[in-house]
């Protein structure tokens, strides 16, 4: 039975089964959008925290460090409460939509991007302090230079964030509802199909998810190798 399920799973992939491809497409769209938003916000916040000195700065840094360990189901529950009909943003009817899933993944990824961006900029600001003072660069020019020099570390963080987004189950299930043809992702479908006994579909999505994960890890390895080789040059 298991062999037959595996064969059927490969058939679904090879024949580009419409339902499977739709689920994969939605998963990639939601995850990529959440990562893009997290990168823009996270790099800005991380750079600001690295180069600024203001009251409660250390407290904010601590909060982001704590949020890196935030359980996904807790994040999903909080967002559910906020977006529910009785919540502060209930009027926008975002619950059980792809937008709600993007928000959930954004909240989970943002702390990683902020923390790594801050660390990269802090390390480089110390390394290039004399260089910046000699040439009198503006804050914008400093940030631009350091982000470029630390690009491999940042890209590694981005790939890791994308991997976390794609593998997320709890939060997207809570706020997305796993609605067929609307908010059903690879991970939520795998959980559902396994519980239903449709192993072949779960295996097909598991194989695709595994291939994506291996690809992301390969990219991370390449960026880490380049980063060590260039040493922020």
Short mmCIF file of C-alpha atoms in Angstrom, two decimals:
data_model
loop_
_atom_site.label_atom_id
_atom_site.label_comp_id
_atom_site.label_asym_id
_atom_site.label_seq_id
_atom_site.Cartn_x
_atom_site.Cartn_y
_atom_site.Cartn_z
CA UNK A 1 0.00 0.00 0.00
CA UNK A 2 2.83 2.39 0.85
CA UNK A 3 4.58 1.65 -2.46
CA UNK A 4 1.37 2.35 -4.35
CA UNK A 5 0.93 5.62 -2.46
CA UNK A 6 4.48 6.68 -3.34
CA UNK A 7 3.91 5.81 -7.02
CA UNK A 8 0.69 7.82 -7.03
CA UNK A 9 2.49 10.72 -5.34
CA UNK A 10 5.13 10.83 -8.08
CA UNK A 11 2.39 10.63 -10.71
CA UNK A 12 0.68 13.66 -9.18
CA UNK A 13 3.97 15.58 -9.41
CA UNK A 14 4.96 14.42 -12.89
CA UNK A 15 1.49 15.07 -14.33
CA UNK A 16 1.40 18.48 -12.61
CA UNK A 17 -1.87 17.74 -10.84
CA UNK A 18 -3.93 20.94 -10.84
CA UNK A 19 -4.83 20.84 -7.14
CA UNK A 20 -1.25 20.10 -6.09
CA UNK A 21 0.19 22.88 -8.26
CA UNK A 22 -2.44 25.31 -6.97
CA UNK A 23 -1.48 24.53 -3.38
CA UNK A 24 2.24 24.87 -4.13
CA UNK A 25 1.65 28.15 -5.95
CA UNK A 26 -0.33 29.65 -3.06
CA UNK A 27 2.29 28.52 -0.54
CA UNK A 28 5.07 30.17 -2.53
CA UNK A 29 3.09 33.38 -3.08
CA UNK A 30 2.21 33.78 0.60
CA UNK A 31 5.70 32.92 1.82
CA UNK A 32 7.51 35.13 -0.70
CA UNK A 33 5.25 38.09 0.06
CA UNK A 34 5.75 37.73 3.81
CA UNK A 35 9.54 37.44 3.37
CA UNK A 36 9.72 40.50 1.09
CA UNK A 37 7.76 42.60 3.60
CA UNK A 38 9.83 41.28 6.51
CA UNK A 39 13.09 42.09 4.69
CA UNK A 40 12.10 45.69 3.95
CA UNK A 41 10.86 46.30 7.49
CA UNK A 42 13.49 44.17 9.24
CA UNK A 43 16.54 45.64 7.53
CA UNK A 44 15.33 49.16 8.26
CA UNK A 45 14.56 48.43 11.93
CA UNK A 46 17.76 46.42 12.40
CA UNK A 47 19.94 49.15 10.86
CA UNK A 48 18.23 51.80 12.96
CA UNK A 49 18.78 49.82 16.17
CA UNK A 50 22.43 49.22 15.25
CA UNK A 51 23.31 52.86 14.54
CA UNK A 52 21.08 54.71 16.98
CA UNK A 53 21.25 55.28 20.71
CA UNK A 54 17.95 56.15 22.35
CA UNK A 55 15.98 55.29 25.51
CA UNK A 56 14.67 51.70 25.69
CA UNK A 57 16.88 50.63 22.75
CA UNK A 58 18.15 47.59 24.66
CA UNK A 59 14.60 46.72 25.69
CA UNK A 60 13.46 46.75 22.06
CA UNK A 61 16.41 44.56 21.08
CA UNK A 62 15.51 42.15 23.89
CA UNK A 63 11.89 42.01 22.68
CA UNK A 64 12.97 41.05 19.17
CA UNK A 65 15.32 38.41 20.60
CA UNK A 66 12.45 36.95 22.62
CA UNK A 67 10.12 37.03 19.61
CA UNK A 68 12.56 34.82 17.70
CA UNK A 69 11.37 32.00 19.95
CA UNK A 70 7.66 32.87 19.70
CA UNK A 71 5.65 29.65 19.19
CA UNK A 72 3.83 29.84 15.82
CA UNK A 73 0.51 28.75 17.30
CA UNK A 74 0.70 31.58 19.83
CA UNK A 75 1.41 34.06 17.02
CA UNK A 76 -1.53 32.61 15.10
CA UNK A 77 -3.81 32.91 18.13
CA UNK A 78 -2.86 36.55 18.71
CA UNK A 79 -3.43 37.45 15.06
CA UNK A 80 -6.71 35.52 15.08
CA UNK A 81 -7.96 37.57 18.03
CA UNK A 82 -6.90 40.83 16.36
CA UNK A 83 -8.51 39.96 13.00
CA UNK A 84 -11.66 38.26 14.33
CA UNK A 85 -15.02 40.00 14.06
CA UNK A 86 -14.79 41.21 17.66
CA UNK A 87 -11.13 42.21 17.32
CA UNK A 88 -9.72 45.69 16.60
CA UNK A 89 -9.20 44.90 12.89
CA UNK A 90 -12.30 42.76 12.43
CA UNK A 91 -13.96 45.41 10.28
CA UNK A 92 -11.51 44.63 7.45
CA UNK A 93 -12.63 40.97 7.18
CA UNK A 94 -9.07 39.68 6.83
CA UNK A 95 -9.51 36.48 8.82
CA UNK A 96 -9.35 33.29 6.74
CA UNK A 97 -7.72 35.05 3.80
CA UNK A 98 -4.24 34.80 2.23
CA UNK A 99 -3.58 38.28 3.62
CA UNK A 100 -4.01 36.97 7.17
CA UNK A 101 -1.54 34.20 6.38
CA UNK A 102 0.98 36.74 5.08
CA UNK A 103 0.59 38.74 8.30
CA UNK A 104 1.15 35.63 10.43
CA UNK A 105 4.30 34.63 8.56
CA UNK A 106 5.53 38.23 8.56
CA UNK A 107 5.28 38.34 12.36
CA UNK A 108 7.24 35.09 12.65
CA UNK A 109 10.00 36.07 10.20
CA UNK A 110 10.50 39.73 11.15
CA UNK A 111 12.44 39.12 14.42
CA UNK A 112 15.02 37.01 12.57
CA UNK A 113 15.61 39.65 9.90
CA UNK A 114 15.79 42.46 12.48
CA UNK A 115 18.22 40.61 14.73
CA UNK A 116 20.57 39.49 11.96
CA UNK A 117 20.48 42.89 10.22
CA UNK A 118 21.30 44.64 13.48
CA UNK A 119 24.19 42.29 14.19
CA UNK A 120 25.64 42.66 10.69
CA UNK A 121 25.43 46.45 10.74
CA UNK A 122 26.83 46.67 14.29
CA UNK A 123 29.83 44.51 13.41
CA UNK A 124 30.56 46.42 10.22
CA UNK A 125 30.08 49.84 11.83
CA UNK A 126 32.86 49.00 14.30
CA UNK A 127 35.07 47.66 11.52
CA UNK A 128 34.59 50.69 9.28
CA UNK A 129 34.35 53.40 11.94
CA UNK A 130 37.64 55.02 10.91
CA UNK A 131 36.78 54.80 7.21
CA UNK A 132 33.43 56.51 7.75
CA UNK A 133 34.95 59.30 9.86
CA UNK A 134 37.61 60.03 7.21
CA UNK A 135 35.19 60.29 4.31
CA UNK A 136 32.36 61.87 6.30
CA UNK A 137 29.61 59.68 4.87
CA UNK A 138 25.97 60.39 5.65
CA UNK A 139 23.91 57.92 7.69
CA UNK A 140 22.19 56.70 4.52
CA UNK A 141 25.56 56.13 2.80
CA UNK A 142 26.87 54.27 5.84
CA UNK A 143 23.86 51.96 5.95
CA UNK A 144 23.99 51.37 2.19
CA UNK A 145 27.70 50.48 2.35
CA UNK A 146 27.35 48.13 5.31
CA UNK A 147 24.30 46.34 3.94
CA UNK A 148 26.13 45.73 0.68
CA UNK A 149 29.22 44.45 2.47
CA UNK A 150 27.09 42.18 4.64
CA UNK A 151 24.87 41.05 1.79
CA UNK A 152 25.78 37.37 2.05
CA UNK A 153 24.87 37.19 5.73
CA UNK A 154 21.61 39.01 5.02
CA UNK A 155 20.75 36.76 2.08
CA UNK A 156 21.35 33.75 4.28
CA UNK A 157 18.85 35.19 6.77
CA UNK A 158 16.35 35.79 3.98
CA UNK A 159 16.61 32.18 2.75
CA UNK A 160 16.26 30.89 6.30
CA UNK A 161 13.19 33.09 6.76
CA UNK A 162 11.66 31.75 3.56
CA UNK A 163 12.29 28.22 4.76
CA UNK A 164 10.55 28.95 8.04
CA UNK A 165 7.59 30.52 6.23
CA UNK A 166 7.15 27.55 3.89
CA UNK A 167 7.32 25.04 6.74
CA UNK A 168 4.86 26.89 8.97
CA UNK A 169 1.66 25.03 9.91
CA UNK A 170 0.09 26.24 13.16
CA UNK A 171 -0.23 29.97 12.55
CA UNK A 172 -1.41 29.75 8.93
CA UNK A 173 -3.90 27.04 9.84
CA UNK A 174 -5.41 29.20 12.60
CA UNK A 175 -5.70 32.43 10.60
CA UNK A 176 -6.15 30.89 7.13
CA UNK A 177 -8.62 28.16 7.95
CA UNK A 178 -7.20 25.74 5.34
CA UNK A 179 -10.00 26.61 2.89
CA UNK A 180 -9.90 24.62 -0.35
CA UNK A 181 -8.79 26.64 -3.41
CA UNK A 182 -8.26 29.71 -1.22
CA UNK A 183 -6.02 29.33 1.85
CA UNK A 184 -4.77 25.76 1.60
CA UNK A 185 -0.97 25.52 1.75
CA UNK A 186 1.44 22.60 1.42
CA UNK A 187 1.91 22.09 5.15
CA UNK A 188 -1.76 22.41 6.11
CA UNK A 189 -2.74 20.07 3.27
CA UNK A 190 -0.18 17.48 4.35
CA UNK A 191 -1.61 17.54 7.88
CA UNK A 192 -5.19 17.30 6.61
CA UNK A 193 -4.63 14.60 3.97
CA UNK A 194 -2.65 12.46 6.41
CA UNK A 195 -5.49 12.59 8.92
CA UNK A 196 -7.94 11.66 6.13
CA UNK A 197 -5.79 8.78 4.96
CA UNK A 198 -5.01 10.26 1.52
CA UNK A 199 -1.32 9.48 1.88
CA UNK A 200 -0.42 9.86 -1.82
CA UNK A 201 -1.35 13.53 -1.96
CA UNK A 202 0.40 14.19 1.35
CA UNK A 203 3.54 12.44 0.08
CA UNK A 204 3.53 14.39 -3.19
CA UNK A 205 3.41 17.70 -1.33
CA UNK A 206 5.99 16.43 1.15
CA UNK A 207 8.38 15.61 -1.69
CA UNK A 208 7.92 19.07 -3.22
CA UNK A 209 8.42 20.72 0.17
CA UNK A 210 11.55 18.64 0.75
CA UNK A 211 12.97 19.62 -2.65
CA UNK A 212 12.34 23.30 -1.89
CA UNK A 213 13.94 22.94 1.56
CA UNK A 214 17.01 21.25 0.09
CA UNK A 215 17.25 23.98 -2.54
CA UNK A 216 17.09 26.70 0.10
CA UNK A 217 19.76 24.96 2.18
CA UNK A 218 21.99 24.72 -0.88
CA UNK A 219 21.55 28.44 -1.53
CA UNK A 220 22.32 29.21 2.13
CA UNK A 221 25.48 27.10 1.92
CA UNK A 222 26.59 28.93 -1.23
CA UNK A 223 25.99 32.35 0.34
CA UNK A 224 27.81 31.35 3.53
CA UNK A 225 30.77 30.12 1.50
CA UNK A 226 30.87 33.33 -0.52
CA UNK A 227 30.55 35.39 2.64
CA UNK A 228 33.56 33.69 4.23
CA UNK A 229 35.55 33.99 1.01
CA UNK A 230 34.84 37.70 0.53
CA UNK A 231 34.93 38.60 4.24
CA UNK A 232 32.51 41.49 3.64
CA UNK A 233 34.50 42.84 0.70
#
